[in-house]
XYZ file of C-alpha atoms in Angstrom:
564
model
C 41.032 265.384 56.736
C 41.943 265.025 52.743
C 43.024 261.581 52.465
C 45.255 260.375 49.333
C 45.100 257.419 48.145
C 48.863 256.656 48.530
C 51.542 258.255 50.042
C 54.729 257.279 49.279
C 57.970 257.768 52.183
C 61.148 258.059 50.002
C 61.767 260.221 46.816
C 65.043 257.851 45.791
C 65.233 255.976 43.306
C 62.495 253.534 44.944
C 60.363 255.914 45.180
C 60.179 256.887 41.470
C 60.179 252.944 40.561
C 57.022 253.314 42.851
C 55.553 256.153 41.857
C 56.068 255.517 37.833
C 54.799 252.317 38.174
C 51.169 252.978 39.804
C 50.874 255.249 36.643
C 51.764 252.828 34.066
C 48.630 250.722 32.456
C 50.744 248.867 30.669
C 54.412 247.733 32.166
C 57.103 245.715 30.670
C 57.036 241.876 32.025
C 60.230 242.094 34.778
C 59.461 238.308 34.688
C 58.670 235.868 32.127
C 55.421 234.367 32.212
C 56.657 230.984 33.793
C 58.645 232.768 36.067
C 54.990 234.912 37.121
C 52.935 231.605 37.184
C 55.563 229.321 39.504
C 56.765 231.908 41.930
C 54.833 235.396 43.189
C 51.387 235.556 41.389
C 50.936 231.846 42.337
C 50.627 232.752 45.907
C 48.276 235.307 45.461
C 46.127 234.531 42.276
C 44.831 230.978 42.819
C 47.549 228.643 44.258
C 47.126 226.382 41.798
C 50.624 224.865 41.526
C 53.227 223.618 44.680
C 56.496 224.111 44.767
C 58.255 221.137 45.902
C 61.417 221.959 48.579
C 64.312 219.625 46.439
C 65.521 219.043 50.490
C 63.246 218.192 52.305
C 60.840 216.773 48.918
C 58.061 218.041 50.860
C 55.477 220.315 49.375
C 56.285 224.666 49.984
C 52.725 226.025 49.663
C 49.341 225.059 51.168
C 47.467 222.683 48.608
C 45.486 224.866 46.072
C 41.966 225.565 47.712
C 38.607 224.044 45.961
C 37.140 227.430 46.100
C 37.058 230.137 43.373
C 39.391 233.098 44.983
C 38.268 236.726 44.236
C 40.262 238.660 41.414
C 39.965 242.673 42.208
C 40.120 244.934 38.707
C 41.367 248.186 38.853
C 39.600 250.664 36.788
C 40.333 254.235 37.167
C 38.723 256.966 36.194
C 41.346 259.357 36.560
C 44.817 259.013 38.105
C 45.869 257.867 41.481
C 45.761 260.529 44.370
C 49.002 260.171 45.269
C 52.031 262.136 47.961
C 55.356 261.917 48.033
C 57.517 262.662 51.289
C 60.832 263.585 51.370
C 63.013 264.353 54.059
C 65.696 266.021 52.025
C 64.245 267.780 49.691
C 61.406 268.750 47.262
C 62.853 266.741 44.327
C 63.366 263.482 42.527
C 66.312 261.929 43.833
C 67.047 264.912 45.994
C 69.791 262.777 48.436
C 70.867 260.263 45.709
C 71.466 263.356 43.924
C 73.617 265.081 46.294
C 75.810 262.448 47.315
C 76.777 261.246 44.060
C 77.804 265.348 43.628
C 79.919 265.184 46.331
C 82.069 262.094 45.992
C 82.588 263.357 42.750
C 81.032 260.567 41.118
C 80.641 259.899 37.090
C 79.390 256.682 36.711
C 76.603 254.258 38.173
C 77.662 250.663 39.354
C 74.722 249.107 38.071
C 74.610 247.616 34.216
C 71.947 249.284 31.493
C 69.252 247.242 32.456
C 69.304 247.765 36.400
C 66.546 250.760 36.029
C 63.452 252.250 37.078
C 61.237 252.722 34.000
C 58.404 250.251 34.395
C 57.630 250.894 30.471
C 60.807 248.642 29.030
C 62.978 246.955 30.161
C 65.381 248.393 27.807
C 64.131 251.899 28.392
C 67.601 253.091 29.795
C 69.511 251.566 26.562
C 66.488 253.472 24.480
C 66.800 256.719 25.808
C 70.280 257.020 25.411
C 70.517 255.695 21.825
C 67.556 258.248 21.307
C 69.567 261.296 22.433
C 72.817 260.381 20.438
C 74.883 259.471 24.012
C 76.150 256.795 23.403
C 79.396 257.766 24.836
C 78.129 258.126 28.217
C 78.208 254.605 28.344
C 81.106 252.706 30.448
C 82.149 249.102 29.512
C 82.836 246.649 31.886
C 85.853 245.160 30.857
C 86.295 241.514 31.719
C 82.602 241.031 32.345
C 80.897 240.966 28.734
C 84.283 241.760 26.762
C 85.143 239.701 23.289
C 83.963 236.250 23.725
C 85.511 233.678 24.448
C 84.352 230.039 22.719
C 84.304 227.283 25.482
C 87.603 225.246 23.297
C 89.293 228.543 24.520
C 87.937 228.867 27.307
C 89.734 224.273 28.076
C 92.668 225.094 26.720
C 93.381 228.188 28.914
C 92.111 226.307 31.931
C 94.405 223.192 31.048
C 97.321 225.647 30.750
C 96.867 227.042 34.520
C 96.013 230.151 33.354
C 92.296 230.121 34.493
C 91.570 228.558 37.726
C 87.671 228.852 36.469
C 85.659 229.727 33.693
C 83.655 231.779 36.030
C 79.638 233.034 35.642
C 78.248 233.289 31.923
C 76.532 235.891 31.183
C 73.463 235.545 28.572
C 75.258 236.513 24.756
C 71.812 238.475 24.234
C 72.607 240.921 26.921
C 75.987 241.883 26.009
C 74.995 245.308 24.897
C 74.139 245.535 28.450
C 77.089 245.104 29.760
C 77.640 248.964 30.186
C 77.589 251.005 32.458
C 75.614 254.492 32.375
C 76.795 257.790 33.524
C 75.633 259.891 36.835
C 74.639 263.162 34.357
C 72.641 260.537 31.884
C 71.094 258.310 34.271
C 69.376 261.504 35.898
C 68.299 262.770 32.902
C 66.731 259.075 32.470
C 64.893 259.923 35.631
C 63.683 263.480 35.145
C 62.170 262.137 31.765
C 60.506 259.307 33.385
C 59.061 261.794 35.905
C 58.028 264.021 33.442
C 56.538 261.397 31.164
C 54.108 260.179 34.010
C 53.357 263.590 35.741
C 54.850 263.557 38.523
C 56.356 267.026 38.918
C 56.856 269.128 42.229
C 53.131 269.310 42.989
C 53.752 265.743 43.972
C 56.568 265.720 46.049
C 56.861 267.813 49.764
C 59.629 267.871 51.515
C 58.584 267.073 54.888
C 60.234 264.324 57.261
C 58.012 261.252 58.318
C 57.355 261.189 62.513
C 55.190 258.346 62.834
C 52.693 256.370 61.300
C 49.741 255.020 62.303
C 46.859 252.651 60.910
C 43.635 252.942 62.823
C 40.179 253.183 62.143
C 38.640 256.753 60.788
C 36.626 257.256 63.690
C 39.981 257.392 65.631
C 41.305 260.281 64.116
C 38.373 262.339 64.666
C 36.224 261.980 61.142
C 33.641 263.894 60.550
C 34.438 266.095 63.579
C 36.200 269.047 61.789
C 34.807 271.392 58.977
C 37.566 270.548 56.999
C 38.343 269.217 53.507
C 37.104 265.289 53.148
C 38.181 263.411 49.916
C 36.343 261.725 47.662
C 35.509 258.843 49.006
C 32.489 258.063 51.708
C 34.480 256.447 54.847
C 32.577 254.442 57.817
C 33.585 254.854 60.857
C 35.139 251.467 60.821
C 37.445 251.927 57.796
C 40.802 251.383 58.525
C 43.044 254.628 57.097
C 46.734 255.775 58.067
C 48.022 258.931 60.004
C 51.456 259.774 58.439
C 52.878 262.646 61.169
C 55.384 265.147 59.815
C 57.579 267.602 61.106
C 55.523 270.194 59.014
C 51.811 268.230 59.958
C 49.725 265.477 59.613
C 48.999 263.482 56.236
C 46.352 260.790 55.767
C 46.276 257.810 53.442
C 44.463 254.066 52.341
C 48.046 252.765 51.218
C 51.789 254.129 52.547
C 54.937 252.393 50.446
C 58.294 253.134 52.742
C 60.596 253.628 50.241
C 63.363 255.166 52.642
C 66.941 252.544 51.262
C 68.761 251.845 54.217
C 66.115 254.175 56.956
C 68.606 254.325 59.705
C 70.587 257.438 60.227
C 74.348 257.495 59.756
C 76.558 256.185 62.718
C 80.109 256.337 63.347
C 81.307 253.129 65.147
C 82.100 253.235 68.708
C 85.491 254.560 68.663
C 86.932 255.617 72.448
C 87.036 259.376 72.621
C 83.989 259.787 69.704
C 80.484 260.178 70.805
C 78.363 258.538 68.188
C 74.886 260.938 67.951
C 77.212 264.063 68.545
C 78.986 265.807 65.587
C 82.911 266.471 66.177
C 84.723 268.959 63.625
C 87.298 266.426 63.080
C 85.371 263.196 61.725
C 81.997 262.365 60.047
C 80.158 259.349 58.603
C 80.586 259.695 54.370
C 76.476 259.858 54.088
C 76.661 262.923 56.418
C 79.395 264.950 54.200
C 78.551 268.568 52.963
C 81.739 269.134 51.296
C 85.111 267.320 50.296
C 87.256 267.416 51.378
C 85.720 268.679 54.503
C 86.732 272.507 55.680
C 89.222 271.687 57.884
C 90.876 269.743 55.703
C 90.350 272.216 52.392
C 91.987 275.248 54.804
C 95.243 273.075 55.117
C 94.989 272.380 51.329
C 94.255 275.792 50.276
C 97.787 276.945 52.508
C 99.598 274.655 50.627
C 100.625 272.892 54.254
C 100.650 268.682 54.500
C 96.806 267.236 54.859
C 96.870 263.387 55.921
C 92.789 261.877 55.999
C 92.324 258.558 57.135
C 89.088 256.962 55.499
C 87.518 253.762 57.704
C 85.919 251.560 55.799
C 86.341 249.179 52.289
C 83.749 249.872 50.329
C 83.408 251.076 46.607
C 82.716 254.744 48.350
C 86.465 254.810 50.437
C 87.779 253.953 47.279
C 86.091 256.647 45.875
C 86.767 259.548 48.586
C 90.215 258.615 48.833
C 90.906 259.131 45.064
C 88.638 262.467 44.956
C 90.876 263.508 48.484
C 93.982 263.314 46.588
C 92.574 264.625 43.290
C 91.903 267.352 45.303
C 95.475 268.167 46.500
C 95.033 266.420 50.080
C 98.743 264.609 50.504
C 98.188 261.702 51.513
C 94.912 259.030 52.327
C 95.139 256.264 54.898
C 92.837 253.624 54.226
C 91.355 251.198 56.906
C 89.922 248.216 55.801
C 87.935 245.567 58.329
C 88.826 242.809 56.073
C 90.642 242.387 52.526
C 90.294 243.889 48.954
C 86.955 242.226 47.365
C 86.883 243.025 43.779
C 83.467 242.370 42.627
C 81.579 244.198 39.220
C 78.135 244.551 41.514
C 77.790 244.784 45.066
C 75.832 241.448 44.604
C 78.183 238.270 42.557
C 77.430 237.844 39.032
C 75.676 235.125 39.036
C 72.823 237.047 40.382
C 72.684 239.673 37.874
C 74.201 237.282 35.094
C 72.927 234.017 32.194
C 72.037 231.948 35.495
C 70.207 234.955 37.576
C 66.669 233.092 37.723
C 68.101 229.890 38.954
C 69.805 231.565 42.770
C 66.506 234.038 43.473
C 64.373 230.876 42.557
C 66.015 229.188 44.831
C 65.560 232.279 47.206
C 61.926 232.169 46.674
C 61.904 228.711 47.633
C 63.624 228.662 50.698
C 61.416 227.514 53.608
C 62.202 230.248 56.423
C 63.317 233.769 56.521
C 66.613 233.010 57.955
C 67.150 231.521 55.063
C 66.880 233.627 52.921
C 69.154 236.288 55.023
C 71.749 234.269 54.641
C 71.411 233.718 51.109
C 71.437 237.802 50.756
C 74.542 237.910 53.227
C 76.733 235.059 51.145
C 75.459 237.066 47.879
C 76.733 240.358 49.740
C 79.562 239.441 51.184
C 80.121 242.878 52.366
C 81.956 245.705 51.092
C 83.482 246.097 47.322
C 84.935 247.823 44.625
C 85.087 246.965 41.387
C 87.778 245.892 38.833
C 88.287 249.757 37.098
C 88.750 251.332 41.165
C 90.927 248.521 42.133
C 93.195 249.681 39.645
C 92.993 253.449 40.738
C 93.598 252.023 44.074
C 96.673 250.055 42.937
C 98.478 253.615 41.319
C 98.142 255.608 44.219
C 99.069 252.906 46.192
C 102.339 252.917 43.875
C 102.674 256.325 43.842
C 102.681 256.448 48.045
C 99.614 259.093 47.925
C 96.999 256.343 49.752
C 98.943 253.629 52.575
C 96.039 250.858 52.681
C 95.449 248.943 55.444
C 93.585 244.936 55.333
C 92.899 243.182 58.371
C 93.366 246.390 60.423
C 90.221 247.866 62.979
C 90.433 251.844 64.508
C 90.999 250.965 68.176
C 91.086 254.874 69.979
C 91.019 258.653 69.183
C 92.504 261.986 70.829
C 91.339 264.794 69.760
C 94.021 267.976 70.335
C 91.258 271.085 70.448
C 94.727 273.036 70.209
C 96.316 271.848 66.818
C 93.176 270.418 65.819
C 94.460 267.008 64.686
C 94.050 263.205 65.755
C 97.488 263.150 67.633
C 97.414 259.584 69.393
C 95.082 256.583 66.831
C 96.169 253.235 67.589
C 95.194 249.946 65.356
C 94.938 246.444 65.284
C 97.063 245.578 64.626
C 99.369 248.181 65.771
C 100.033 250.631 62.898
C 102.302 254.002 63.001
C 99.996 256.719 61.887
C 100.945 260.421 61.586
C 98.832 263.386 63.306
C 95.490 262.888 60.849
C 93.697 266.400 59.862
C 90.492 264.226 59.317
C 88.677 261.262 59.545
C 85.824 259.931 57.291
C 84.097 256.575 58.122
C 82.831 254.839 55.024
C 81.049 252.205 57.030
C 77.657 251.617 55.108
C 74.970 251.924 57.350
C 72.535 249.155 58.567
C 69.136 248.558 58.277
C 67.087 247.930 61.524
C 63.367 248.559 61.214
C 64.011 248.066 65.237
C 65.352 250.977 65.602
C 63.498 252.671 63.425
C 61.344 255.386 65.681
C 58.963 256.376 62.789
C 57.361 252.278 62.930
C 57.170 252.349 67.063
C 53.315 252.702 66.866
C 53.483 250.410 64.425
C 55.154 247.927 66.035
C 53.201 248.019 69.561
C 49.824 247.802 67.679
C 50.816 245.150 64.758
C 53.513 243.700 65.966
C 55.815 241.281 63.284
C 58.542 239.485 63.217
C 62.005 240.569 62.203
C 65.249 238.468 60.974
C 68.955 240.503 60.971
C 66.754 243.854 61.306
C 64.961 243.381 58.626
C 60.902 243.062 58.870
C 59.525 239.654 58.037
C 56.717 241.035 55.402
C 54.001 238.914 53.393
C 54.664 237.683 49.555
C 52.698 241.463 49.204
C 55.301 243.168 50.433
C 52.756 244.360 53.310
C 53.636 244.884 56.775
C 50.515 241.941 57.384
C 48.016 240.597 55.922
C 45.339 243.589 57.110
C 47.824 246.367 57.091
C 48.582 248.173 53.597
C 51.691 249.127 54.744
C 53.986 248.523 51.734
C 57.744 248.102 51.837
C 60.496 248.458 48.884
C 64.231 248.838 48.354
C 66.470 247.092 51.444
C 63.894 246.744 54.361
C 62.065 244.394 51.733
C 65.399 242.466 51.344
C 63.463 238.926 52.827
C 61.110 238.999 49.769
C 63.276 240.656 47.232
C 66.495 238.926 47.592
C 69.533 239.982 47.300
C 69.879 243.199 44.566
C 66.758 244.359 46.855
C 69.209 248.005 48.026
C 70.036 248.512 43.823
C 68.258 249.774 41.138
C 67.309 246.462 40.172
C 64.841 245.637 44.032
C 63.515 249.012 43.285
C 61.516 248.265 39.987
C 61.039 244.877 40.763
C 59.488 245.888 44.317
C 57.372 248.298 42.412
C 55.747 245.945 40.250
C 54.435 243.656 43.125
C 53.484 246.871 45.060
C 51.262 248.064 42.092
C 49.198 244.791 42.064
C 48.241 245.041 45.278
C 47.978 248.488 46.081
C 45.130 248.059 42.736
C 43.402 245.023 45.285
C 43.522 246.900 48.528
C 42.471 250.830 47.161
C 39.274 247.795 45.731
C 37.852 247.658 49.137
C 37.811 251.568 49.919
C 37.550 253.543 47.021
C 34.540 253.925 44.836
C 36.250 254.547 41.451
C 37.561 251.054 41.679
C 34.723 248.186 40.680
C 35.236 244.392 42.404
C 34.771 241.236 39.324
C 34.300 237.832 40.282
C 37.382 235.700 39.122
C 35.222 232.667 37.652
C 36.295 230.985 34.151
C 32.834 232.074 32.808
C 32.886 235.581 33.345
C 32.753 236.871 29.357
C 34.952 240.097 29.148
C 34.894 242.678 26.365
C 37.646 242.219 23.966
C 39.284 245.569 24.842
C 39.687 244.224 29.050
C 40.879 240.947 27.104
C 43.828 243.723 24.974
C 44.753 244.931 28.365
C 45.032 242.225 30.329
C 47.320 240.561 27.178
C 49.124 244.211 27.634
C 49.541 244.636 31.384
C 50.785 240.911 31.413
C 48.492 239.803 34.017
C 47.282 236.091 34.213
C 48.253 233.720 31.408
C 49.023 236.144 28.016
C 47.335 233.208 26.047
C 43.843 232.925 27.695
C 43.606 236.820 27.056
C 43.699 236.318 23.263
C 41.076 233.959 23.704
C 37.943 234.756 21.536
C 39.288 237.728 20.045
C 38.385 237.954 15.787
C 41.332 239.323 14.045
C 41.085 241.745 11.053
């Protein structure tokens, strides 16, 4: 019964961000000192400041407590005993790399400052120049092109050439408004895993089936002669029991970094069973070969081939473009809404110059329902980038892609003899030819209530949900006394609209790392607890460490240090 310090579920970008951050002693500050004080950190370390809601004119935080709170300082004698479980492979980014290769995606959608390296905000940019790979950066035209003066903007607006100036960007970040190639990003992630010794010995190819949290006595502690970890557990101390398809794992802390989490499901269309595979259709996340084998066989025989793609996001357009490039005769693209064009998944206001203002409004919201509404408005469904809009327009002009907006698929009829969909009805009515294959690029809904691996947790430690997202505490934990941490999309109610993206991976890792130290201090003898009173005298080395790590107030960390 070997008990790990931290067990991470998921080896994608979020899992790598958490693992790297847990092994980084002096991380680059994700936020400024003022932001740390005013928002998340103030909730856990002192509550010295109230946040006033501008709508209700009331304080969002409780009054500061008169008693001093304890501060847990992590002083490790060695590396954390960490294990990462992933259902897709025994390597970092297995699913990510597979999907990028299958979809033929050459460039990321995220800008250069969205990455998972905890050491430096500009780590990806620095890695690019260090290895002379600047040619693998793709500019975002119109997002951060040639700077336009305010005077010229006003002249254009008066002449009616532009209706609004649009969100501004911080000119100091202009160099960051490029997107890296998928090969460059993958190489940077490999460098991160190598730097922090996160090799194959840390990752296991196992699918998690169930997560339980109970006292050590409940798991039969001391009942067998198996291996016990360094800690001396008492029967009333609680640990996690994680059941996988290959065995059982134990840990003090569990971090969930599984992306959407739920399995892709084909929309309930007449004639298709969502839970059963079909030779004539599949979800985009289930594609193993593209074009799929039935369509590829017709292409090889130089027969007319028609593919129907359902969905209005970037993935649907990428798949349509790739199908045409690989010989498909025509692609029919059905979108439930209109074509929305955005640089990123979220509005530029959440990425550019004024993102801190929007993030502050999100953190200051009074209820999770209000936060969920802000997430929905910021993301606003699927969208495509301006670059792919030009690609789509070119295919439409050539007649190779037919786009139908505000159209939904109503029913289908599969001809087993011809291996084609011979009858498909839509609303509004659309005359479709026999379809050889259908791809549902409809995304994946995140809903913890439908995730079977948390059935035991929901029963033993019930919590609330809003829009399928768990109502975690401010430390991204399942509950105050349950160190089950979430990052990525499932932590959206605490991280904001950017939670599913790379920016959410790094911010989530930063917040989780601090609290993991506190939790482990209660269990592991390698960690010590100190009183957080102003009268405590720290050594100069400890103060320098606090300064470098961005803990507390950086200026206080320098008080009393002699400069030679």
